[in-house]
Amino acid sequence: MPVTEERPPDRSEQVRRLFQPVLDLIFPPRCVVCGRLGDELCTRCLATFSPLGSSICRVCGVALPTPGLCWHCRTQPPAFTRVRSAFHYEDGLRRAIHAFKYEGHRTLAVPLAAAMARVLPPPPTAALLCAVPLSPAREAERGYNQAELLARELARCWGARPAPQGALRRVRETLPQVELDYRTRQENVAGAFTARSAQVRDATIILVDDVCTTGATLNACSEALLKGGACSVSAVTLARATFKPAGYGSVADL
Ligand SMILES: [Zn+2]
Ligand SMILES: [Zn+2]
């Protein structure tokens, strides 16, 4: 079994939770999607999130016309066992994730993780939830890692264990994946991560991230964790974006 470290209490998070009701009275929250007063993410907007359902690739979880194995997983099997995403990356969810990542709405982790936990099956009890890390420079600039906040809330929802801090680290700065094509995305993140063997050896790891597009980042993380001795790596993400370059589709397209 991996060595697990007690995490130090997150003091700023505790203070934030303590004073949030007072702040909410002075500055009533508005829904980041529709602007309605009340919650940071209202139930009406949450209800518009579209679950991926079961018509997906059984490995990478991409939406397919019929359930099966996508062209990519068939021709180049990834290092992870499977990826499961809760919702399509579109409309209200896209707006909510933008606010969560880029506009400082870190407390959106609570309703977003709860929505994930309602849609996705819980992990095995022995699994460790491990966030996809940002580079230290990017995390310092943003002030938080949104995947870490999601992983923490998911662990709370599922009663699961978070991976020890620093179990997986990003050791190389990478370009934003959003502007890259399929092959370049893989090259961009290859070897960008490293795992601490003492913390992941023999562990069942569930990676957590906000959005999965091609799975290149999750694959690079999985390679690092397996190299560090993890016995298996799967992943869950809040959203699944569509990426369809030529030749990327279901096996029926071959
Ligand atoms: Zn709303
Ligand atoms: Zn696939």
mmCIF file of N, CA and C and ligand atoms in Angstrom, residues 31-36 39 41-46, ligand 1:
data_model
loop_
_atom_site.group_PDB
_atom_site.id
_atom_site.type_symbol
_atom_site.label_atom_id
_atom_site.label_comp_id
_atom_site.label_asym_id
_atom_site.label_seq_id
_atom_site.Cartn_x
_atom_site.Cartn_y
_atom_site.Cartn_z
ATOM 1 N N CYS A 31 -25.839 33.878 -10.000
ATOM 2 C CA CYS A 31 -25.476 32.717 -10.804
ATOM 3 C C CYS A 31 -24.503 33.162 -11.895
ATOM 4 N N VAL A 32 -23.372 32.467 -12.004
ATOM 5 C CA VAL A 32 -22.349 32.859 -12.986
ATOM 6 C C VAL A 32 -22.816 32.595 -14.421
ATOM 7 N N VAL A 33 -23.890 31.810 -14.564
ATOM 8 C CA VAL A 33 -24.381 31.510 -15.916
ATOM 9 C C VAL A 33 -25.483 32.486 -16.318
ATOM 10 N N CYS A 34 -26.542 32.617 -15.487
ATOM 11 C CA CYS A 34 -27.703 33.427 -15.912
ATOM 12 C C CYS A 34 -27.789 34.762 -15.192
ATOM 13 N N GLY A 35 -26.983 34.957 -14.133
ATOM 14 C CA GLY A 35 -26.971 36.241 -13.444
ATOM 15 C C GLY A 35 -28.037 36.399 -12.383
ATOM 16 N N ARG A 36 -28.884 35.385 -12.202
ATOM 17 C CA ARG A 36 -29.967 35.477 -11.212
ATOM 18 C C ARG A 36 -29.389 35.528 -9.801
ATOM 19 N N ASP A 39 -27.851 31.881 -5.820
ATOM 20 C CA ASP A 39 -26.723 30.952 -5.714
ATOM 21 C C ASP A 39 -25.675 31.311 -6.755
ATOM 22 N N LEU A 41 -24.345 29.200 -8.584
ATOM 23 C CA LEU A 41 -24.759 28.407 -9.751
ATOM 24 C C LEU A 41 -26.171 27.930 -9.435
ATOM 25 N N CYS A 42 -27.176 28.458 -10.147
ATOM 26 C CA CYS A 42 -28.558 28.184 -9.752
ATOM 27 C C CYS A 42 -29.001 26.799 -10.226
ATOM 28 N N THR A 43 -30.035 26.280 -9.573
ATOM 29 C CA THR A 43 -30.501 24.918 -9.894
ATOM 30 C C THR A 43 -31.035 24.849 -11.329
ATOM 31 N N ARG A 44 -31.590 25.979 -11.810
ATOM 32 C CA ARG A 44 -32.129 25.971 -13.171
ATOM 33 C C ARG A 44 -31.003 25.792 -14.196
ATOM 34 N N CYS A 45 -29.868 26.463 -13.962
ATOM 35 C CA CYS A 45 -28.726 26.316 -14.884
ATOM 36 C C CYS A 45 -28.062 24.947 -14.725
ATOM 37 N N LEU A 46 -27.976 24.468 -13.473
ATOM 38 C CA LEU A 46 -27.408 23.123 -13.251
ATOM 39 C C LEU A 46 -28.203 22.071 -14.021
HETATM 40 ZN ZN ZN B 1 -28.443 30.335 -13.385
#
